PDB file of C-alpha atoms in Angstrom:
ATOM      1  CA  MET A   1      50.213  71.115 -18.918  1.00 41.00           C
ATOM      2  CA  LEU A   2      47.199  72.911 -20.313  1.00 40.00           C
ATOM      3  CA  PHE A   3      47.556  74.822 -23.542  1.00 41.00           C
ATOM      4  CA  SER A   4      45.618  76.370 -26.391  1.00 43.00           C
ATOM      5  CA  CYS A   5      46.342  75.981 -30.026  1.00 45.00           C
ATOM      6  CA  PRO A   6      44.741  77.226 -33.262  1.00 45.00           C
ATOM      7  CA  ARG A   7      44.223  74.981 -36.279  1.00 48.00           C
ATOM      8  CA  PRO A   8      45.843  72.850 -37.491  1.00 44.00           C
ATOM      9  CA  PHE A   9      46.324  70.778 -34.343  1.00 41.00           C
ATOM     10  CA  LEU A  10      48.546  68.118 -35.852  1.00 43.00           C
ATOM     11  CA  LEU A  11      51.974  69.117 -34.575  1.00 38.00           C
ATOM     12  CA  ILE A  12      52.981  65.623 -33.552  1.00 37.00           C
ATOM     13  CA  SER A  13      56.450  65.567 -32.043  1.00 36.00           C
ATOM     14  CA  VAL A  14      55.665  63.019 -29.344  1.00 35.00           C
ATOM     15  CA  LEU A  15      53.442  59.952 -29.823  1.00 35.00           C
ATOM     16  CA  THR A  16      51.605  58.599 -26.786  1.00 37.00           C
ATOM     17  CA  LEU A  17      50.349  55.065 -27.301  1.00 38.00           C
ATOM     18  CA  THR A  18      48.354  54.698 -24.077  1.00 41.00           C
ATOM     19  CA  PRO A  19      44.831  56.130 -23.981  1.00 48.00           C
ATOM     20  CA  SER A  20      44.972  59.756 -22.915  1.00 51.00           C
ATOM     21  CA  ILE A  21      43.101  63.017 -23.122  1.00 54.00           C
ATOM     22  CA  THR A  22      44.565  66.483 -22.932  1.00 53.00           C
ATOM     23  CA  TYR A  23      42.288  69.395 -22.147  1.00 47.00           C
ATOM     24  CA  ALA A  24      43.171  72.779 -23.581  1.00 49.00           C
ATOM     25  CA  GLN A  25      42.568  75.974 -21.649  1.00 42.00           C
ATOM     26  CA  THR A  26      39.949  78.323 -23.001  1.00 38.00           C
ATOM     27  CA  THR A  27      42.167  81.400 -23.176  1.00 37.00           C
ATOM     28  CA  PRO A  28      41.197  83.157 -26.429  1.00 37.00           C
ATOM     29  CA  ALA A  29      43.699  83.033 -29.284  1.00 37.00           C
ATOM     30  CA  ALA A  30      43.760  84.564 -32.708  1.00 36.00           C
ATOM     31  CA  ALA A  31      40.993  82.802 -34.645  1.00 37.00           C
ATOM     32  CA  GLU A  32      41.706  81.588 -38.122  1.00 38.00           C
ATOM     33  CA  SER A  33      39.301  81.443 -41.005  1.00 36.00           C
ATOM     34  CA  ASN A  34      36.479  78.974 -40.482  1.00 37.00           C
ATOM     35  CA  ALA A  35      36.207  78.209 -44.177  1.00 38.00           C
ATOM     36  CA  VAL A  36      36.125  74.485 -44.921  1.00 36.00           C
ATOM     37  CA  ARG A  37      39.062  73.291 -46.961  1.00 36.00           C
ATOM     38  CA  PRO A  38      37.884  71.908 -50.334  1.00 37.00           C
ATOM     39  CA  ALA A  39      37.767  68.140 -50.304  1.00 35.00           C
ATOM     40  CA  ASP A  40      40.163  66.219 -52.462  1.00 34.00           C
ATOM     41  CA  ARG A  41      37.479  64.319 -54.324  1.00 36.00           C
ATOM     42  CA  ALA A  42      40.004  62.338 -56.352  1.00 33.00           C
ATOM     43  CA  LEU A  43      41.178  60.603 -53.180  1.00 35.00           C
ATOM     44  CA  LEU A  44      37.601  59.542 -52.460  1.00 39.00           C
ATOM     45  CA  SER A  45      36.889  58.298 -55.956  1.00 37.00           C
ATOM     46  CA  PRO A  46      35.924  54.618 -56.237  1.00 38.00           C
ATOM     47  CA  ALA A  47      38.856  54.278 -58.648  1.00 32.00           C
ATOM     48  CA  ILE A  48      41.284  54.870 -55.765  1.00 36.00           C
ATOM     49  CA  LYS A  49      41.940  51.627 -53.895  1.00 46.00           C
ATOM     50  CA  PRO A  50      42.058  51.874 -50.080  1.00 51.00           C
ATOM     51  CA  ALA A  51      45.056  50.576 -48.158  1.00 55.00           C
ATOM     52  CA  ALA A  52      44.690  46.795 -48.237  1.00 56.00           C
ATOM     53  CA  GLY A  53      43.584  45.314 -44.929  1.00 74.00           C
ATOM     54  CA  GLN A  54      43.833  48.542 -42.970  1.00 86.00           C
ATOM     55  CA  PRO A  55      40.867  49.696 -40.859  1.00 93.00           C
ATOM     56  CA  PHE A  56      38.614  51.825 -43.057  1.00 94.00           C
ATOM     57  CA  GLY A  57      41.305  51.862 -45.763  1.00 92.00           C
ATOM     58  CA  LEU A  58      43.486  54.226 -43.734  1.00 94.00           C
ATOM     59  CA  SER A  59      47.096  54.879 -44.717  1.00 93.00           C
ATOM     60  CA  ASP A  60      49.979  56.418 -42.833  1.00 92.00           C
ATOM     61  CA  ASN A  61      49.376  60.160 -42.392  1.00 94.00           C
ATOM     62  CA  THR A  62      45.757  60.019 -43.575  1.00 95.00           C
ATOM     63  CA  GLU A  63      43.865  63.007 -42.186  1.00 97.00           C
ATOM     64  CA  LEU A  64      40.124  63.077 -41.557  1.00 97.00           C
ATOM     65  CA  VAL A  65      38.303  66.334 -40.871  1.00 98.00           C
ATOM     66  CA  TYR A  66      34.735  66.435 -39.554  1.00 98.00           C
ATOM     67  CA  ARG A  67      32.624  69.528 -39.018  1.00 98.00           C
ATOM     68  CA  LEU A  68      30.226  69.822 -36.107  1.00 98.00           C
ATOM     69  CA  LEU A  69      26.851  71.476 -36.633  1.00 98.00           C
ATOM     70  CA  ASP A  70      24.271  72.420 -34.036  1.00 97.00           C
ATOM     71  CA  ALA A  71      20.527  71.769 -34.254  1.00 95.00           C
ATOM     72  CA  ASN A  72      20.113  74.778 -36.548  1.00 95.00           C
ATOM     73  CA  GLY A  73      22.855  73.684 -38.924  1.00 95.00           C
ATOM     74  CA  LYS A  74      25.306  76.337 -37.696  1.00 96.00           C
ATOM     75  CA  PRO A  75      29.028  75.536 -37.185  1.00 96.00           C
ATOM     76  CA  ALA A  76      29.824  74.329 -33.668  1.00 97.00           C
ATOM     77  CA  GLY A  77      33.415  73.162 -34.131  1.00 97.00           C
ATOM     78  CA  GLU A  78      35.624  70.682 -35.954  1.00 98.00           C
ATOM     79  CA  LEU A  79      37.210  67.305 -35.294  1.00 98.00           C
ATOM     80  CA  HIS A  80      40.620  66.538 -36.833  1.00 98.00           C
ATOM     81  CA  GLN A  81      42.055  63.013 -36.879  1.00 98.00           C
ATOM     82  CA  ARG A  82      45.413  61.960 -38.336  1.00 97.00           C
ATOM     83  CA  VAL A  83      46.976  58.500 -38.616  1.00 97.00           C
ATOM     84  CA  VAL A  84      50.375  58.596 -36.925  1.00 96.00           C
ATOM     85  CA  ARG A  85      51.338  54.921 -36.982  1.00 95.00           C
ATOM     86  CA  LEU A  86      50.255  51.632 -38.540  1.00 95.00           C
ATOM     87  CA  LYS A  87      50.908  48.214 -37.027  1.00 92.00           C
ATOM     88  CA  LYS A  88      50.346  44.620 -38.081  1.00 90.00           C
ATOM     89  CA  ASP A  89      49.567  42.374 -35.132  1.00 85.00           C
ATOM     90  CA  GLU A  90      49.168  38.631 -34.705  1.00 81.00           C
ATOM     91  CA  ARG A  91      46.227  38.216 -32.361  1.00 78.00           C
ATOM     92  CA  GLU A  92      46.262  34.836 -30.624  1.00 76.00           C
ATOM     93  CA  GLU A  93      42.638  34.001 -29.880  1.00 72.00           C
ATOM     94  CA  SER A  94      43.254  30.379 -28.923  1.00 72.00           C
ATOM     95  CA  LYS A  95      46.109  27.889 -28.858  1.00 74.00           C
ATOM     96  CA  LYS A  96      45.331  26.856 -32.421  1.00 77.00           C
ATOM     97  CA  GLN A  97      44.116  30.117 -33.908  1.00 81.00           C
ATOM     98  CA  VAL A  98      46.150  33.224 -34.710  1.00 85.00           C
ATOM     99  CA  VAL A  99      44.451  36.087 -36.549  1.00 86.00           C
ATOM    100  CA  THR A 100      46.174  38.943 -38.352  1.00 90.00           C
ATOM    101  CA  GLU A 101      45.023  42.311 -37.041  1.00 93.00           C
ATOM    102  CA  GLN A 102      45.827  45.677 -38.610  1.00 95.00           C
ATOM    103  CA  THR A 103      46.003  48.643 -36.244  1.00 96.00           C
ATOM    104  CA  ALA A 104      45.945  52.370 -36.958  1.00 97.00           C
ATOM    105  CA  LEU A 105      46.937  54.799 -34.203  1.00 97.00           C
ATOM    106  CA  LEU A 106      45.461  58.279 -34.547  1.00 98.00           C
ATOM    107  CA  LYS A 107      45.743  61.681 -32.914  1.00 98.00           C
ATOM    108  CA  SER A 108      42.308  63.272 -32.547  1.00 98.00           C
ATOM    109  CA  GLY A 109      41.777  66.956 -31.787  1.00 97.00           C
ATOM    110  CA  LEU A 110      38.445  68.618 -31.053  1.00 97.00           C
ATOM    111  CA  TYR A 111      38.087  72.357 -31.758  1.00 97.00           C
ATOM    112  CA  ASP A 112      35.345  74.754 -30.766  1.00 95.00           C
ATOM    113  CA  LYS A 113      33.686  77.163 -33.195  1.00 94.00           C
ATOM    114  CA  LYS A 114      36.455  79.724 -32.561  1.00 95.00           C
ATOM    115  CA  ASN A 115      39.065  77.189 -33.696  1.00 95.00           C
ATOM    116  CA  ILE A 116      40.472  76.793 -30.181  1.00 96.00           C
ATOM    117  CA  LEU A 117      41.675  73.312 -29.249  1.00 96.00           C
ATOM    118  CA  VAL A 118      39.394  71.791 -26.606  1.00 93.00           C
ATOM    119  CA  THR A 119      40.710  68.225 -26.275  1.00 92.00           C
ATOM    120  CA  LEU A 120      43.484  66.128 -27.761  1.00 95.00           C
ATOM    121  CA  GLN A 121      43.439  62.352 -27.448  1.00 95.00           C
ATOM    122  CA  ASP A 122      44.889  59.126 -28.831  1.00 97.00           C
ATOM    123  CA  LEU A 123      42.615  56.660 -30.627  1.00 98.00           C
ATOM    124  CA  THR A 124      43.177  53.136 -31.927  1.00 97.00           C
ATOM    125  CA  PHE A 125      41.279  51.730 -34.914  1.00 98.00           C
ATOM    126  CA  ARG A 126      41.609  48.030 -35.726  1.00 96.00           C
ATOM    127  CA  ALA A 127      40.690  45.620 -38.510  1.00 95.00           C
ATOM    128  CA  ARG A 128      40.581  41.830 -38.469  1.00 92.00           C
ATOM    129  CA  ARG A 129      38.808  39.283 -40.591  1.00 90.00           C
ATOM    130  CA  ASP A 130      35.850  41.138 -42.154  1.00 92.00           C
ATOM    131  CA  THR A 131      35.336  43.840 -39.510  1.00 95.00           C
ATOM    132  CA  SER A 132      36.838  47.207 -38.593  1.00 97.00           C
ATOM    133  CA  PHE A 133      36.661  48.657 -35.079  1.00 97.00           C
ATOM    134  CA  THR A 134      36.598  52.247 -33.848  1.00 98.00           C
ATOM    135  CA  ASP A 135      37.923  53.168 -30.414  1.00 98.00           C
ATOM    136  CA  GLY A 136      35.418  53.367 -27.577  1.00 97.00           C
ATOM    137  CA  MET A 137      37.511  56.261 -26.244  1.00 96.00           C
ATOM    138  CA  ALA A 138      35.963  58.462 -28.932  1.00 95.00           C
ATOM    139  CA  CYS A 139      32.634  58.186 -27.075  1.00 94.00           C
ATOM    140  CA  ILE A 140      33.841  59.979 -23.946  1.00 90.00           C
ATOM    141  CA  ASN A 141      31.411  62.458 -22.431  1.00 86.00           C
ATOM    142  CA  GLN A 142      33.831  65.368 -22.162  1.00 82.00           C
ATOM    143  CA  ASP A 143      31.427  67.588 -20.216  1.00 82.00           C
ATOM    144  CA  ALA A 144      30.933  65.010 -17.464  1.00 82.00           C
ATOM    145  CA  LEU A 145      34.663  64.378 -17.194  1.00 81.00           C
ATOM    146  CA  ARG A 146      35.852  67.972 -16.869  1.00 79.00           C
ATOM    147  CA  SER A 147      34.919  68.248 -13.198  1.00 78.00           C
ATOM    148  CA  PHE A 148      37.342  65.385 -12.429  1.00 81.00           C
ATOM    149  CA  ARG A 149      40.486  66.804 -14.050  1.00 76.00           C
ATOM    150  CA  ASP A 150      42.627  66.680 -10.909  1.00 79.00           C
ATOM    151  CA  ARG A 151      41.733  63.088 -10.050  1.00 87.00           C
ATOM    152  CA  LYS A 152      43.182  59.722 -10.973  1.00 90.00           C
ATOM    153  CA  ILE A 153      41.460  58.365 -14.075  1.00 90.00           C
ATOM    154  CA  ALA A 154      41.454  54.813 -15.460  1.00 93.00           C
ATOM    155  CA  TYR A 155      39.925  54.074 -18.860  1.00 93.00           C
ATOM    156  CA  ALA A 156      38.174  50.859 -19.916  1.00 96.00           C
ATOM    157  CA  PRO A 157      37.141  51.267 -23.578  1.00 97.00           C
ATOM    158  CA  VAL A 158      35.159  48.723 -25.601  1.00 98.00           C
ATOM    159  CA  ALA A 159      35.662  48.994 -29.358  1.00 98.00           C
ATOM    160  CA  LEU A 160      32.695  49.425 -31.715  1.00 98.00           C
ATOM    161  CA  ALA A 161      32.449  46.917 -34.557  1.00 98.00           C
ATOM    162  CA  TRP A 162      31.712  47.964 -38.160  1.00 98.00           C
ATOM    163  CA  PRO A 163      31.400  44.997 -40.558  1.00 97.00           C
ATOM    164  CA  ASP A 164      32.821  45.245 -44.059  1.00 95.00           C
ATOM    165  CA  ARG A 165      29.594  43.758 -45.433  1.00 96.00           C
ATOM    166  CA  PRO A 166      26.691  44.981 -43.305  1.00 97.00           C
ATOM    167  CA  THR A 167      23.265  43.398 -43.625  1.00 97.00           C
ATOM    168  CA  VAL A 168      20.123  45.418 -42.997  1.00 98.00           C
ATOM    169  CA  GLY A 169      18.271  44.104 -39.960  1.00 98.00           C
ATOM    170  CA  THR A 170      21.312  42.760 -38.115  1.00 97.00           C
ATOM    171  CA  ASP A 171      22.401  43.838 -34.631  1.00 98.00           C
ATOM    172  CA  LEU A 172      25.912  45.036 -33.810  1.00 98.00           C
ATOM    173  CA  PRO A 173      27.727  44.636 -30.469  1.00 98.00           C
ATOM    174  CA  ASP A 174      27.610  47.352 -27.817  1.00 98.00           C
ATOM    175  CA  GLY A 175      30.621  49.597 -27.345  1.00 98.00           C
ATOM    176  CA  GLY A 176      31.831  52.681 -25.547  1.00 97.00           C
ATOM    177  CA  VAL A 177      33.986  53.540 -22.550  1.00 97.00           C
ATOM    178  CA  THR A 178      33.827  53.395 -18.761  1.00 96.00           C
ATOM    179  CA  ILE A 179      36.081  55.702 -16.752  1.00 94.00           C
ATOM    180  CA  ASN A 180      36.878  55.129 -13.088  1.00 94.00           C
ATOM    181  CA  VAL A 181      37.609  58.370 -11.247  1.00 93.00           C
ATOM    182  CA  SER A 182      39.412  58.073  -7.915  1.00 92.00           C
ATOM    183  CA  SER A 183      41.628  59.813  -5.396  1.00 88.00           C
ATOM    184  CA  SER A 184      44.673  58.247  -3.791  1.00 83.00           C
ATOM    185  CA  VAL A 185      42.491  56.488  -1.218  1.00 86.00           C
ATOM    186  CA  VAL A 186      38.948  56.090  -2.542  1.00 89.00           C
ATOM    187  CA  SER A 187      36.931  55.570  -5.721  1.00 89.00           C
ATOM    188  CA  ILE A 188      34.896  58.673  -6.535  1.00 91.00           C
ATOM    189  CA  ALA A 189      32.706  57.736  -9.507  1.00 92.00           C
ATOM    190  CA  ASN A 190      32.346  55.782 -12.717  1.00 93.00           C
ATOM    191  CA  VAL A 191      31.636  57.897 -15.791  1.00 94.00           C
ATOM    192  CA  SER A 192      30.493  55.980 -18.862  1.00 95.00           C
ATOM    193  CA  THR A 193      29.182  56.370 -22.378  1.00 96.00           C
ATOM    194  CA  THR A 194      27.739  53.273 -24.033  1.00 98.00           C
ATOM    195  CA  LEU A 195      26.150  52.743 -27.428  1.00 98.00           C
ATOM    196  CA  ARG A 196      23.542  49.997 -26.994  1.00 97.00           C
ATOM    197  CA  LYS A 197      21.027  48.245 -29.207  1.00 98.00           C
ATOM    198  CA  ARG A 198      23.050  49.041 -32.321  1.00 99.00           C
ATOM    199  CA  ARG A 199      21.175  47.937 -35.419  1.00 99.00           C
ATOM    200  CA  VAL A 200      21.672  48.288 -39.165  1.00 99.00           C
ATOM    201  CA  VAL A 201      18.345  49.762 -40.255  1.00 98.00           C
ATOM    202  CA  GLY A 202      18.964  50.829 -43.847  1.00 97.00           C
ATOM    203  CA  GLY A 203      21.261  51.040 -46.844  1.00 92.00           C
ATOM    204  CA  PRO A 204      23.226  51.141 -48.872  1.00 97.00           C
ATOM    205  CA  THR A 205      22.107  54.591 -50.022  1.00 97.00           C
ATOM    206  CA  PRO A 206      24.156  57.538 -51.350  1.00 98.00           C
ATOM    207  CA  LEU A 207      25.046  60.277 -48.869  1.00 98.00           C
ATOM    208  CA  THR A 208      26.700  63.507 -49.974  1.00 97.00           C
ATOM    209  CA  THR A 209      28.894  65.647 -47.697  1.00 97.00           C
ATOM    210  CA  PRO A 210      31.569  68.252 -48.521  1.00 96.00           C
ATOM    211  CA  ALA A 211      33.999  65.318 -48.803  1.00 96.00           C
ATOM    212  CA  GLY A 212      32.053  63.645 -51.624  1.00 96.00           C
ATOM    213  CA  THR A 213      29.281  61.107 -52.124  1.00 97.00           C
ATOM    214  CA  PHE A 214      29.436  57.772 -50.319  1.00 97.00           C
ATOM    215  CA  SER A 215      27.366  54.590 -50.273  1.00 98.00           C
ATOM    216  CA  CYS A 216      26.280  54.363 -46.632  1.00 98.00           C
ATOM    217  CA  TYR A 217      24.475  52.065 -44.248  1.00 98.00           C
ATOM    218  CA  LYS A 218      22.346  53.591 -41.499  1.00 98.00           C
ATOM    219  CA  VAL A 219      23.053  52.345 -37.968  1.00 99.00           C
ATOM    220  CA  GLU A 220      20.789  53.405 -35.096  1.00 99.00           C
ATOM    221  CA  SER A 221      21.678  53.021 -31.421  1.00 98.00           C
ATOM    222  CA  GLU A 222      20.824  54.146 -27.910  1.00 98.00           C
ATOM    223  CA  ARG A 223      23.484  56.395 -26.403  1.00 98.00           C
ATOM    224  CA  GLU A 224      23.581  56.102 -22.623  1.00 97.00           C
ATOM    225  CA  GLU A 225      25.679  58.580 -20.642  1.00 95.00           C
ATOM    226  CA  ALA A 226      25.995  57.873 -16.932  1.00 94.00           C
ATOM    227  CA  THR A 227      27.779  59.151 -13.851  1.00 92.00           C
ATOM    228  CA  VAL A 228      27.636  56.747 -10.912  1.00 91.00           C
ATOM    229  CA  PRO A 229      29.140  58.058  -7.640  1.00 88.00           C
ATOM    230  CA  ARG A 230      28.024  54.928  -5.780  1.00 83.00           C
ATOM    231  CA  PRO A 231      25.883  51.849  -6.529  1.00 79.00           C
ATOM    232  CA  ASP A 232      22.689  53.346  -5.100  1.00 83.00           C
ATOM    233  CA  MET A 233      23.099  56.669  -6.896  1.00 88.00           C
ATOM    234  CA  ALA A 234      23.279  57.097 -10.666  1.00 88.00           C
ATOM    235  CA  MET A 235      22.659  59.929 -13.075  1.00 90.00           C
ATOM    236  CA  ARG A 236      21.770  58.535 -16.490  1.00 92.00           C
ATOM    237  CA  SER A 237      20.689  60.003 -19.799  1.00 94.00           C
ATOM    238  CA  THR A 238      19.619  57.952 -22.818  1.00 96.00           C
ATOM    239  CA  THR A 239      19.282  59.481 -26.272  1.00 97.00           C
ATOM    240  CA  LYS A 240      19.288  58.347 -29.886  1.00 98.00           C
ATOM    241  CA  GLN A 241      22.328  58.278 -32.160  1.00 98.00           C
ATOM    242  CA  VAL A 242      22.370  57.577 -35.887  1.00 99.00           C
ATOM    243  CA  ASP A 243      25.590  56.766 -37.753  1.00 99.00           C
ATOM    244  CA  PHE A 244      25.970  56.645 -41.518  1.00 99.00           C
ATOM    245  CA  TYR A 245      28.732  54.176 -42.275  1.00 98.00           C
ATOM    246  CA  ALA A 246      30.529  53.548 -45.570  1.00 98.00           C
ATOM    247  CA  PRO A 247      32.410  50.211 -45.606  1.00 96.00           C
ATOM    248  CA  GLY A 248      36.060  50.714 -46.498  1.00 93.00           C
ATOM    249  CA  VAL A 249      35.870  54.431 -45.653  1.00 95.00           C
ATOM    250  CA  GLY A 250      34.425  54.781 -42.156  1.00 97.00           C
ATOM    251  CA  ILE A 251      31.863  56.962 -40.415  1.00 98.00           C
ATOM    252  CA  ILE A 252      30.602  59.638 -42.800  1.00 98.00           C
ATOM    253  CA  ARG A 253      27.956  61.311 -40.668  1.00 98.00           C
ATOM    254  CA  THR A 254      26.711  61.044 -37.088  1.00 98.00           C
ATOM    255  CA  GLU A 255      23.451  62.515 -35.817  1.00 98.00           C
ATOM    256  CA  ARG A 256      22.659  62.889 -32.123  1.00 98.00           C
ATOM    257  CA  TYR A 257      19.158  63.569 -30.843  1.00 98.00           C
ATOM    258  CA  THR A 258      17.678  64.927 -27.624  1.00 96.00           C
ATOM    259  CA  LYS A 259      15.499  62.895 -25.263  1.00 94.00           C
ATOM    260  CA  GLY A 260      12.509  64.392 -27.053  1.00 93.00           C
ATOM    261  CA  GLY A 261      13.724  63.116 -30.410  1.00 94.00           C
ATOM    262  CA  LYS A 262      14.874  66.453 -31.849  1.00 97.00           C
ATOM    263  CA  LEU A 263      18.146  66.748 -33.737  1.00 97.00           C
ATOM    264  CA  GLU A 264      20.835  68.100 -31.383  1.00 97.00           C
ATOM    265  CA  GLN A 265      24.162  67.795 -33.212  1.00 97.00           C
ATOM    266  CA  VAL A 266      25.596  66.609 -36.525  1.00 98.00           C
ATOM    267  CA  GLN A 267      29.143  65.473 -37.208  1.00 98.00           C
ATOM    268  CA  GLU A 268      29.995  64.919 -40.872  1.00 98.00           C
ATOM    269  CA  LEU A 269      33.105  64.259 -42.921  1.00 98.00           C
ATOM    270  CA  THR A 270      34.360  67.306 -44.823  1.00 98.00           C
ATOM    271  CA  SER A 271      37.704  66.019 -46.107  1.00 97.00           C
ATOM    272  CA  ARG A 272      39.888  62.937 -46.227  1.00 96.00           C
ATOM    273  CA  THR A 273      43.445  63.395 -47.463  1.00 93.00           C
ATOM    274  CA  THR A 274      45.991  60.622 -47.815  1.00 83.00           C
ATOM    275  CA  SER A 275      49.719  60.437 -48.402  1.00 69.00           C
ATOM    276  CA  ALA A 276      51.684  57.362 -49.410  1.00 54.00           C
ATOM    277  CA  GLY A 277      54.469  55.696 -47.467  1.00 44.00           C
ATOM    278  CA  ALA A 278      52.699  53.736 -44.754  1.00 40.00           C
ATOM    279  CA  THR A 279      55.002  51.879 -42.375  1.00 39.00           C
ATOM    280  CA  ASP A 280      54.005  48.741 -40.519  1.00 38.00           C
ATOM    281  CA  GLU A 281      55.199  47.289 -37.234  1.00 38.00           C
ATOM    282  CA  LYS A 282      54.626  43.642 -36.431  1.00 36.00           C
ATOM    283  CA  VAL A 283      53.886  42.503 -32.893  1.00 33.00           C
ATOM    284  CA  LYS A 284      52.281  39.472 -31.307  1.00 34.00           C
ATOM    285  CA  TYR A 285      49.994  39.315 -28.290  1.00 31.00           C
ATOM    286  CA  LYS A 286      47.243  37.253 -26.754  1.00 36.00           C
ATOM    287  CA  ALA A 287      43.709  38.586 -26.512  1.00 36.00           C
ATOM    288  CA  LYS A 288      40.234  37.368 -25.795  1.00 39.00           C
ATOM    289  CA  LYS A 289      38.023  36.786 -28.785  1.00 41.00           C
ATOM    290  CA  SER A 290      35.598  39.674 -29.434  1.00 38.00           C
TER     291      SER A 290
END
């Protein structure tokens, strides 16, 4: 069912654990104030210890708010993410090796500049050994996918790795998502977004946003968006993306550029609020090493 909803989006009565996206209709609703809520700087202070072992120090009910800015620095929308469940997994990578993996399940809602909900989706962040992982589902090209709303859709996300101790000059694995669109009888197209050639090019340097000041590493990558109806026909677009990443906190700022190298969009953290009382679930499963 399609719906519209003003901020805040986090009315979570039902938790869906499988990857999903809900599109909201664009019927206008009463717009709320677009003023950014003041950041709780105390929660971001270095004196506050992050949740031990959790991806990006997330705790149960942690809420992240990002603002979206266009090329001229004007508001273009907001992204709200809230942790709705934490899990502790035992990841069996071989017969003799079992690795503890922490998992955070989030609800993520994208709003336009009128505070109308555009999409709502489930994301999974993970942490194991010395690396945290964001969900490749967050890379979905929403514009390309909208024309396939009434079709069968199968998601194949690849998580993006973010090391706890980045080293300038090192390469990071590719990540993103491929979506197979089909009818009941035939495959229609593959729609994908992939971040390639990811490289740590700088840092750590201080970066200040409305949420506070963070010590960030700069990660550059090629963002390829593609729609492939059949093997001999493909529509591809490759642009530049720059992420500013703070170990133990997460992605602080993301810059996307046009093909011509001009700034197109900025996404930056405006607040991070945390409440105590995280609950863990323990499960065990086999998985390929990544």
